[in-house]
N, C-alpha and C. Protein backbone atom coordinates (compact mmCIF):
# COMPACT_ATOMS: atom_id res chain seq x y z
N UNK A 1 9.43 -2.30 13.51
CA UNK A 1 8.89 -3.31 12.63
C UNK A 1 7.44 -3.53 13.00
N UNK A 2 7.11 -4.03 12.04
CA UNK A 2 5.26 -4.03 12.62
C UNK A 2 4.47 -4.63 10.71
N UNK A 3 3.59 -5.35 11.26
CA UNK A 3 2.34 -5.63 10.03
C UNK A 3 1.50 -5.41 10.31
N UNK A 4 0.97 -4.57 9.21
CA UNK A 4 -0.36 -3.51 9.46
C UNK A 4 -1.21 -4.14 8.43
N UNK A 5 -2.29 -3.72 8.94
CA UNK A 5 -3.90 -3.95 7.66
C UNK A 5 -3.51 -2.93 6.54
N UNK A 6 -3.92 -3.37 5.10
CA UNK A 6 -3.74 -2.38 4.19
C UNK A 6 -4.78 -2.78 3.01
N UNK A 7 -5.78 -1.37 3.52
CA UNK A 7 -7.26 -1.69 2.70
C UNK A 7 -7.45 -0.92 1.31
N UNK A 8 -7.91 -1.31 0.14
CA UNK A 8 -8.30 -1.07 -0.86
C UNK A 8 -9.14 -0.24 -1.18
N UNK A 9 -9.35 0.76 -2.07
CA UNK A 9 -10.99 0.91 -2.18
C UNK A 9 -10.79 1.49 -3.69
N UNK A 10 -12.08 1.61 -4.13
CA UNK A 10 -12.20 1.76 -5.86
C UNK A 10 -13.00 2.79 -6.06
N UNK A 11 -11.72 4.07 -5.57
CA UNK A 11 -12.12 5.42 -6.02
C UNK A 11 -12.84 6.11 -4.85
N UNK A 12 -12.99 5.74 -3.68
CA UNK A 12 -13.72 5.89 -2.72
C UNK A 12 -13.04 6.14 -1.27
N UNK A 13 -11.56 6.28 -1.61
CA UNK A 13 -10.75 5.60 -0.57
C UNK A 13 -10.57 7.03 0.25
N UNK A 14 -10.75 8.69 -0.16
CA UNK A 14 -10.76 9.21 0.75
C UNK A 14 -11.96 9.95 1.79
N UNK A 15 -12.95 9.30 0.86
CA UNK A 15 -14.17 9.75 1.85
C UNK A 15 -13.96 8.50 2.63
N UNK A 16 -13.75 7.14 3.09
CA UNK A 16 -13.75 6.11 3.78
C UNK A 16 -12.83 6.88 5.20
N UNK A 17 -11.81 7.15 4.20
CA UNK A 17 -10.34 7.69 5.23
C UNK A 17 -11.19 8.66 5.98
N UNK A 18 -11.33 9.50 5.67
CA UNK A 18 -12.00 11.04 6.26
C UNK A 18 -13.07 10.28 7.17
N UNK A 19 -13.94 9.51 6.90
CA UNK A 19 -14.88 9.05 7.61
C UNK A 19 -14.63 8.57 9.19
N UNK A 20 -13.20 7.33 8.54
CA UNK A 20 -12.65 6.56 9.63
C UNK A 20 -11.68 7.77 10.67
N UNK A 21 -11.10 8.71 10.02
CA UNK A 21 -10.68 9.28 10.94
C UNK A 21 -11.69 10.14 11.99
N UNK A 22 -12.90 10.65 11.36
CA UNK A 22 -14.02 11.46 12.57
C UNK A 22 -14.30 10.15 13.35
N UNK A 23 -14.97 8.81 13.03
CA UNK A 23 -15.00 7.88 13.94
C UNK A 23 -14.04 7.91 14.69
N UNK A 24 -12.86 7.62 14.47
CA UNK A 24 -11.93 6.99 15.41
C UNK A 24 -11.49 8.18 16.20
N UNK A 25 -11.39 9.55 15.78
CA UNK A 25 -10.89 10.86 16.55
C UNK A 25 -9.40 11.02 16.40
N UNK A 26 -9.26 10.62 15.11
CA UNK A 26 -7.74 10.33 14.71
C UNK A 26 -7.18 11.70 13.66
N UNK A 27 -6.21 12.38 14.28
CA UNK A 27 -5.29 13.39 13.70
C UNK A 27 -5.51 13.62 11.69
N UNK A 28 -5.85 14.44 11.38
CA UNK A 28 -6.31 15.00 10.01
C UNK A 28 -5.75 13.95 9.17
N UNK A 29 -6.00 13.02 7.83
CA UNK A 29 -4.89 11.95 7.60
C UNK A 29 -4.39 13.15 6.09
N UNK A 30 -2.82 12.30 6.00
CA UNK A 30 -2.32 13.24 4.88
C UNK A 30 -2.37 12.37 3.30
N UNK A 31 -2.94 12.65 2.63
CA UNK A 31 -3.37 12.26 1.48
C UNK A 31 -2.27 12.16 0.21
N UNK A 32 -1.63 11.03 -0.36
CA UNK A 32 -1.07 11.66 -1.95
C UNK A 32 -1.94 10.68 -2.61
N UNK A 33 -1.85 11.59 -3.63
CA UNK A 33 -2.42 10.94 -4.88
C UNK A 33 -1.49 10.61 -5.92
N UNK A 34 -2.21 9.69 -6.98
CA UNK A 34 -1.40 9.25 -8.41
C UNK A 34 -0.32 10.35 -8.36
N UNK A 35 -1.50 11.73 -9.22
CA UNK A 35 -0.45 12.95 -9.62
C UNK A 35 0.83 13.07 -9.06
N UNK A 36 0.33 13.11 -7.88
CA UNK A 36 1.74 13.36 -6.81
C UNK A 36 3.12 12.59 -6.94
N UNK A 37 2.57 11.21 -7.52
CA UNK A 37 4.48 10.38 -7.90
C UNK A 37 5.27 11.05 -8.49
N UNK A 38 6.10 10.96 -8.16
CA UNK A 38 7.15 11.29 -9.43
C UNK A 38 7.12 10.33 -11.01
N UNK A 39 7.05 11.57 -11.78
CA UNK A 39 6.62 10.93 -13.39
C UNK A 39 7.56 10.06 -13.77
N UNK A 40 6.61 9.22 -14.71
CA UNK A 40 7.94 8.29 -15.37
C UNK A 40 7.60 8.18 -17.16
N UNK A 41 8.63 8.37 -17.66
CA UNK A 41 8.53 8.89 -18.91
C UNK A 41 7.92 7.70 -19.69
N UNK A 42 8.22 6.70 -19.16
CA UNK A 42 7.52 5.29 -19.98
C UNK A 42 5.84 5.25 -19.83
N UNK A 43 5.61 6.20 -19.35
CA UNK A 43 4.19 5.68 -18.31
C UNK A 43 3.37 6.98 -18.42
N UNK A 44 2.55 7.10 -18.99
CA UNK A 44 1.24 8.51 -19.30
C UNK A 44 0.62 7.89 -18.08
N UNK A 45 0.43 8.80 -17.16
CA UNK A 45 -0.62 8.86 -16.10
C UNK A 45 -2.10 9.18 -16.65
N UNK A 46 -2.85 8.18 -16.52
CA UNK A 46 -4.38 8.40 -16.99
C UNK A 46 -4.71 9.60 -16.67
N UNK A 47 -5.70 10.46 -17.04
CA UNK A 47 -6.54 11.17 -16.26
C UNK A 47 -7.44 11.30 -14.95
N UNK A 48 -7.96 10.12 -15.40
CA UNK A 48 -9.01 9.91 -14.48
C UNK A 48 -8.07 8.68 -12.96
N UNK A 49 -6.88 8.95 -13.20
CA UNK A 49 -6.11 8.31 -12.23
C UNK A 49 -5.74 9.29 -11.21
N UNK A 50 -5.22 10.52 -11.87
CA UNK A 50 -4.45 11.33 -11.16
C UNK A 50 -5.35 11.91 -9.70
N UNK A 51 -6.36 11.94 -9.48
CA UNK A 51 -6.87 12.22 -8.25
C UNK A 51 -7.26 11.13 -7.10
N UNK A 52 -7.11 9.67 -7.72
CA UNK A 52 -6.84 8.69 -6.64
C UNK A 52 -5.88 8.46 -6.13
N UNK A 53 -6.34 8.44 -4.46
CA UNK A 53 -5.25 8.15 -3.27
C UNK A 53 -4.44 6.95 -3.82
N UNK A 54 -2.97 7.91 -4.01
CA UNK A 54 -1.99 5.91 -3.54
C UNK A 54 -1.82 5.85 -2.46
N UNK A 55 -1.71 6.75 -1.40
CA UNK A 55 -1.16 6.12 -0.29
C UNK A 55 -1.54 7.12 0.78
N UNK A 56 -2.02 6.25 1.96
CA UNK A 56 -2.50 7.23 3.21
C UNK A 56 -2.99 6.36 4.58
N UNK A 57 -2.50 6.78 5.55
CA UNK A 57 -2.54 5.69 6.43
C UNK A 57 -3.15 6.89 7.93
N UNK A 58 -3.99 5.87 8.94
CA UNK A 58 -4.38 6.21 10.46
C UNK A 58 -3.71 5.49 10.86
N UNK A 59 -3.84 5.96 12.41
CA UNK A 59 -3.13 5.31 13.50
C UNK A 59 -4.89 4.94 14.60
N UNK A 60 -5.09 3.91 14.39
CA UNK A 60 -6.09 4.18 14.76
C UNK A 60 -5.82 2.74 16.27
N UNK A 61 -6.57 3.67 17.58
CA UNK A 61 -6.32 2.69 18.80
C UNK A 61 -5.02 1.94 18.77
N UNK A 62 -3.84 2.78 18.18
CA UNK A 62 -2.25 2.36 18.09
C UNK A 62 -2.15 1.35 17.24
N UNK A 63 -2.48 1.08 16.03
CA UNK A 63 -2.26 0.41 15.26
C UNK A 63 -2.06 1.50 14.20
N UNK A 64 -1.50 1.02 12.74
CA UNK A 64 -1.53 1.70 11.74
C UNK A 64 -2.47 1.03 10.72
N UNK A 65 -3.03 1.91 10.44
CA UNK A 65 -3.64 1.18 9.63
C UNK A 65 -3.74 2.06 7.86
N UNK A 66 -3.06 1.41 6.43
CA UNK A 66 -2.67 2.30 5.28
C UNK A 66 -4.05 1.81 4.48
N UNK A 67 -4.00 2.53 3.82
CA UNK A 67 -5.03 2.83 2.90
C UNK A 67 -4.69 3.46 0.94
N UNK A 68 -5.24 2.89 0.11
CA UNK A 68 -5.19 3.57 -1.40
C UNK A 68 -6.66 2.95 -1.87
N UNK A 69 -6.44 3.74 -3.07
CA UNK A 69 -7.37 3.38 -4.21
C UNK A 69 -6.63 2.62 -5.14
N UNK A 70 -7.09 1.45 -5.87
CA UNK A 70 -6.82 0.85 -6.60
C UNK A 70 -6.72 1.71 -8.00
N UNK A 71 -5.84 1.41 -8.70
CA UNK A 71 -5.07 2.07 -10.03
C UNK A 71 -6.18 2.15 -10.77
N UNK A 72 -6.64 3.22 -11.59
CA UNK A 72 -7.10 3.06 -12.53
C UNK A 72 -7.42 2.19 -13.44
N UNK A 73 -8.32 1.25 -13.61
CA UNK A 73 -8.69 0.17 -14.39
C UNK A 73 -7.93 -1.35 -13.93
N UNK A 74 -7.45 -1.29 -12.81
CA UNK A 74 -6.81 -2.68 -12.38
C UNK A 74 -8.12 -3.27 -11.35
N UNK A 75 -8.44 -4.73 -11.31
CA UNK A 75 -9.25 -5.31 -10.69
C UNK A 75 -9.38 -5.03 -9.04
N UNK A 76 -10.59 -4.50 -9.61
CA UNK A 76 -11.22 -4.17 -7.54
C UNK A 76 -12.34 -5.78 -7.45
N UNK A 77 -12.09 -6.50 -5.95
CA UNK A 77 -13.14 -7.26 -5.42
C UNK A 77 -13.73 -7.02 -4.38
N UNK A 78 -14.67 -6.97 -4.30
CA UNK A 78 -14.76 -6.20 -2.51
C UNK A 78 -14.71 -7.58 -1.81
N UNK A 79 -13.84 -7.54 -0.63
CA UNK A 79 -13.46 -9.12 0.29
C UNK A 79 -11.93 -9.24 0.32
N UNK A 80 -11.50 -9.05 -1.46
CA UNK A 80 -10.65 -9.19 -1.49
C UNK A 80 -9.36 -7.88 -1.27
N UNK A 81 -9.88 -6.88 -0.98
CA UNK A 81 -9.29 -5.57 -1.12
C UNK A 81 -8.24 -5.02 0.43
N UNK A 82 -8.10 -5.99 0.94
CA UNK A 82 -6.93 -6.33 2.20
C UNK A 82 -5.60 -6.89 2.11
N UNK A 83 -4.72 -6.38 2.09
CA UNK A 83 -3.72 -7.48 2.40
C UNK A 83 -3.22 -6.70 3.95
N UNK A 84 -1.78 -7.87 3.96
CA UNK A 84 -0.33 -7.07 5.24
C UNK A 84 0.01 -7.02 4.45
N UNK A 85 0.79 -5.82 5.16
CA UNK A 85 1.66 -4.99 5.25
C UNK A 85 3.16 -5.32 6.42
N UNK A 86 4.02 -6.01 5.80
CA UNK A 86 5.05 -6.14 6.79
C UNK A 86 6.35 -4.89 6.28
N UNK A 87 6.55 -4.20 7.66
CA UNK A 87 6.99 -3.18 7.43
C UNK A 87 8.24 -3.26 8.37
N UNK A 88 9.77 -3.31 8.03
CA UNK A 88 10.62 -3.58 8.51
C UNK A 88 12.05 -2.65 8.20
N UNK A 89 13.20 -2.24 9.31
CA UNK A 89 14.38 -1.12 8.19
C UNK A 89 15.26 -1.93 8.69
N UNK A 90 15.30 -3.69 8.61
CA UNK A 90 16.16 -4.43 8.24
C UNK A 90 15.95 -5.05 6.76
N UNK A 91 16.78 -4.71 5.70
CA UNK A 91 16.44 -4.98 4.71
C UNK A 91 16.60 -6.49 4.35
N UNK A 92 17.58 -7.36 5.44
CA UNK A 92 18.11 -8.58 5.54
C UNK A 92 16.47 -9.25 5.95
N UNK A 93 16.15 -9.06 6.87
CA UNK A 93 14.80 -9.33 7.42
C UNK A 93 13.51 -9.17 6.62
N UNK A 94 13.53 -8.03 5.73
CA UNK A 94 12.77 -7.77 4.73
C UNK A 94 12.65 -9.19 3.32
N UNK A 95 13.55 -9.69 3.08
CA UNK A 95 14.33 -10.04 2.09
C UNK A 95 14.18 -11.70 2.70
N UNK A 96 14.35 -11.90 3.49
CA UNK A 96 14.34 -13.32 4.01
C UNK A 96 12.57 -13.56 4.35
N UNK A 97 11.95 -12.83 5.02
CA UNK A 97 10.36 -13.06 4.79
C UNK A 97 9.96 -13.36 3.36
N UNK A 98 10.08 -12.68 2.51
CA UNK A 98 9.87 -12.16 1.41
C UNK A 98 9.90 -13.67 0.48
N UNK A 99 11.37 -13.80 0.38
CA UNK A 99 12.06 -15.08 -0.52
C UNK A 99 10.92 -16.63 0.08
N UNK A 100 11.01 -16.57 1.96
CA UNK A 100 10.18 -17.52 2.24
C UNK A 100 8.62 -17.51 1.79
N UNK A 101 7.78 -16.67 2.01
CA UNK A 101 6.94 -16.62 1.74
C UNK A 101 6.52 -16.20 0.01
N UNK A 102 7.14 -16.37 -0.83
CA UNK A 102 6.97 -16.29 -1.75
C UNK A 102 7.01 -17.75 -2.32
N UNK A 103 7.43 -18.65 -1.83
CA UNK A 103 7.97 -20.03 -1.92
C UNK A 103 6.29 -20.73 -2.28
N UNK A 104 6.10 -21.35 -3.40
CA UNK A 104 4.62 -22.26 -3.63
C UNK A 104 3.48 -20.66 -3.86
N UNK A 105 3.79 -19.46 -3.69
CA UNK A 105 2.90 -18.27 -3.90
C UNK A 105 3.55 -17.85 -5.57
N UNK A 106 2.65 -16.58 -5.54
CA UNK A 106 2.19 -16.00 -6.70
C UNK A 106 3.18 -14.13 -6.31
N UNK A 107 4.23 -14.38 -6.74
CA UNK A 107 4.87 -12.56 -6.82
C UNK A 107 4.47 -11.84 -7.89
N UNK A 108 3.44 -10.57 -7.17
CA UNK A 108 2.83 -9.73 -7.99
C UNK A 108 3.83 -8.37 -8.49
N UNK A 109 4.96 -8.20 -7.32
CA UNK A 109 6.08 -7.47 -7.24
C UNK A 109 7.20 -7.69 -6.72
N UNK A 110 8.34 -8.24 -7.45
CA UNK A 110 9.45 -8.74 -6.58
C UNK A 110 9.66 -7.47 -5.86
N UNK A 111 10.82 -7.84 -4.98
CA UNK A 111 11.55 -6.53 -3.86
C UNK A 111 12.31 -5.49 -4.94
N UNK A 112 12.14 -4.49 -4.47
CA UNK A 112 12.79 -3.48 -5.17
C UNK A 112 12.48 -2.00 -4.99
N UNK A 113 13.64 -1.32 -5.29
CA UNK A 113 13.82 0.33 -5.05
C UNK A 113 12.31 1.03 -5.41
N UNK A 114 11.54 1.88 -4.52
CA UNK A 114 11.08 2.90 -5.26
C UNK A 114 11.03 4.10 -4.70
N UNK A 115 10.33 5.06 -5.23
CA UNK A 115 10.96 6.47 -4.86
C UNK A 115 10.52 6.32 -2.97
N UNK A 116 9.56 5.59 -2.49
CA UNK A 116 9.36 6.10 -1.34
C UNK A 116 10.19 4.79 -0.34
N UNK A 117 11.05 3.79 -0.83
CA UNK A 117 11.27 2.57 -0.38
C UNK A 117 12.56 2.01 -0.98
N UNK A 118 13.71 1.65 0.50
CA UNK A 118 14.57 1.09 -0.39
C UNK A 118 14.34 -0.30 -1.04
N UNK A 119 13.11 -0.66 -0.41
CA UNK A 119 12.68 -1.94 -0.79
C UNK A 119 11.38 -2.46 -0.72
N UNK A 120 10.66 -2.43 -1.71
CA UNK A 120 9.07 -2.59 -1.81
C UNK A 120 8.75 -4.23 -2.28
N UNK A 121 7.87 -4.89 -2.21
CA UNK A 121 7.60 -6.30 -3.10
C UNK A 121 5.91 -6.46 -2.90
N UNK A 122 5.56 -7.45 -3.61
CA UNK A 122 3.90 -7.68 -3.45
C UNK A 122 3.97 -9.09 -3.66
N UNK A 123 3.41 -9.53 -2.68
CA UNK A 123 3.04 -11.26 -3.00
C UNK A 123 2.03 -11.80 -2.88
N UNK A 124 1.27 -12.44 -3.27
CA UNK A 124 0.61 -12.90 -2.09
C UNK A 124 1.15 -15.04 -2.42
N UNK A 125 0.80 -15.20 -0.82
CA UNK A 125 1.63 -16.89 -0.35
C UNK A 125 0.81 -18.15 -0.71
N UNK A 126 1.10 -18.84 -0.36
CA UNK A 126 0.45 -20.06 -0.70
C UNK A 126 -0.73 -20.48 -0.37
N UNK A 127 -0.89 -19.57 0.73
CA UNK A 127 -2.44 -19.66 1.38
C UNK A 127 -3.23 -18.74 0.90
N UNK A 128 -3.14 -18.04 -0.18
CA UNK A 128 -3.80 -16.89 -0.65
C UNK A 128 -3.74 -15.96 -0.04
N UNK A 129 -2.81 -15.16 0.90
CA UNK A 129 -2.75 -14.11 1.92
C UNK A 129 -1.95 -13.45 0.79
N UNK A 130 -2.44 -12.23 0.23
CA UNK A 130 -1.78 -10.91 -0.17
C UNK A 130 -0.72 -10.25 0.76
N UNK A 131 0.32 -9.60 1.11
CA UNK A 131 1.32 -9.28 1.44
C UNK A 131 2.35 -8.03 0.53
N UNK A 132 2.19 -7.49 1.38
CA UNK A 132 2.95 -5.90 1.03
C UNK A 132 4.36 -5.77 1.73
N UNK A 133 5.40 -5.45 1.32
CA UNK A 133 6.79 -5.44 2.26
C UNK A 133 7.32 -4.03 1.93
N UNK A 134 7.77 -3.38 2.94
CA UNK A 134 8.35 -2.32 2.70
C UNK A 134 9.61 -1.79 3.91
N UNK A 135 10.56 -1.32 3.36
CA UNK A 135 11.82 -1.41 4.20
C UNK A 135 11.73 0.15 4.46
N UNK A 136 11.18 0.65 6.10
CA UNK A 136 10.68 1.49 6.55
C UNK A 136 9.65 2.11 6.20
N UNK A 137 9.30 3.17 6.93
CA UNK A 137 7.74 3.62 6.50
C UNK A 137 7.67 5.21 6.15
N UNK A 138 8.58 5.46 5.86
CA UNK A 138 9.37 6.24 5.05
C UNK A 138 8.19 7.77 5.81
N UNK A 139 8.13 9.29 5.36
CA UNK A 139 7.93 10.39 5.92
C UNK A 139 6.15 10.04 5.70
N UNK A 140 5.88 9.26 4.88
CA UNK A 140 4.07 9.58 4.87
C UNK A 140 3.53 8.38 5.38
């Protein structure tokens, strides 16, 4: 279990990555992009989406630290482009953070299945802290 930093960027997110990893001297990082999800028939993947990072993470001075590009045409702020990441493979534990801290906040994603997670959600709490949950940290 562990909560990690999980930084934003708008279209920029793998020269940052590549960057942070020669700084830090951190192991090649492995990259997916949009394209790479598995398709969903409700949902045309933009063009100009399919080559931004969703998901890619360092280990940097033993921390983890994940990384994406923000979706195609969804609001980038720079300041605001951080949340946690609480990352847990008790799904009971997952699920009870989650319900609490959602309490007086704003759910951008309730909990739920996706291809890389038996259990994903997005919140952010009452204090304005953004928050990512995910029930293990699955092969990437």
């Amino acid at each position: 279990m562990s909560v990690d930093a999980y930084l934003n960027f708008n279209g920029n997110c793998r020269e940052a990555v590549e960057f942070y990893a020669q700084v830090f001297g951190t192991e090649a990082p492995k990259f997916m992009t949009f394209a790479e999800v598995p398709p969903n028939p409700e949902f045309q993947l933009p063009e100009e989406a399919k080559n931004l990072i969703m998901h890619t993470r360092l280990n940097i001075a033993g921390s983890n630290v994940m990384f994406s590009d923000v979706f195609a045409g969804m609001p980038f702020t720079v300041g605001n482009n951080i949340s946690l990441a609480y990352v847990n493979d008790d799904g009971a534990a997952l699920h009870s953070a989650f319900n609490q801290l959602k309490d007086g906040g704003t759910v951008q994603m309730e909990l739920q299945e996706t291809f890389w997670s038996k259990n994903y959600g997005m919140l952010t709490d009452k204090f304005g802290i953004q928050w990512q949950f995910n029930q293990g940290i699955g092969e990437f």
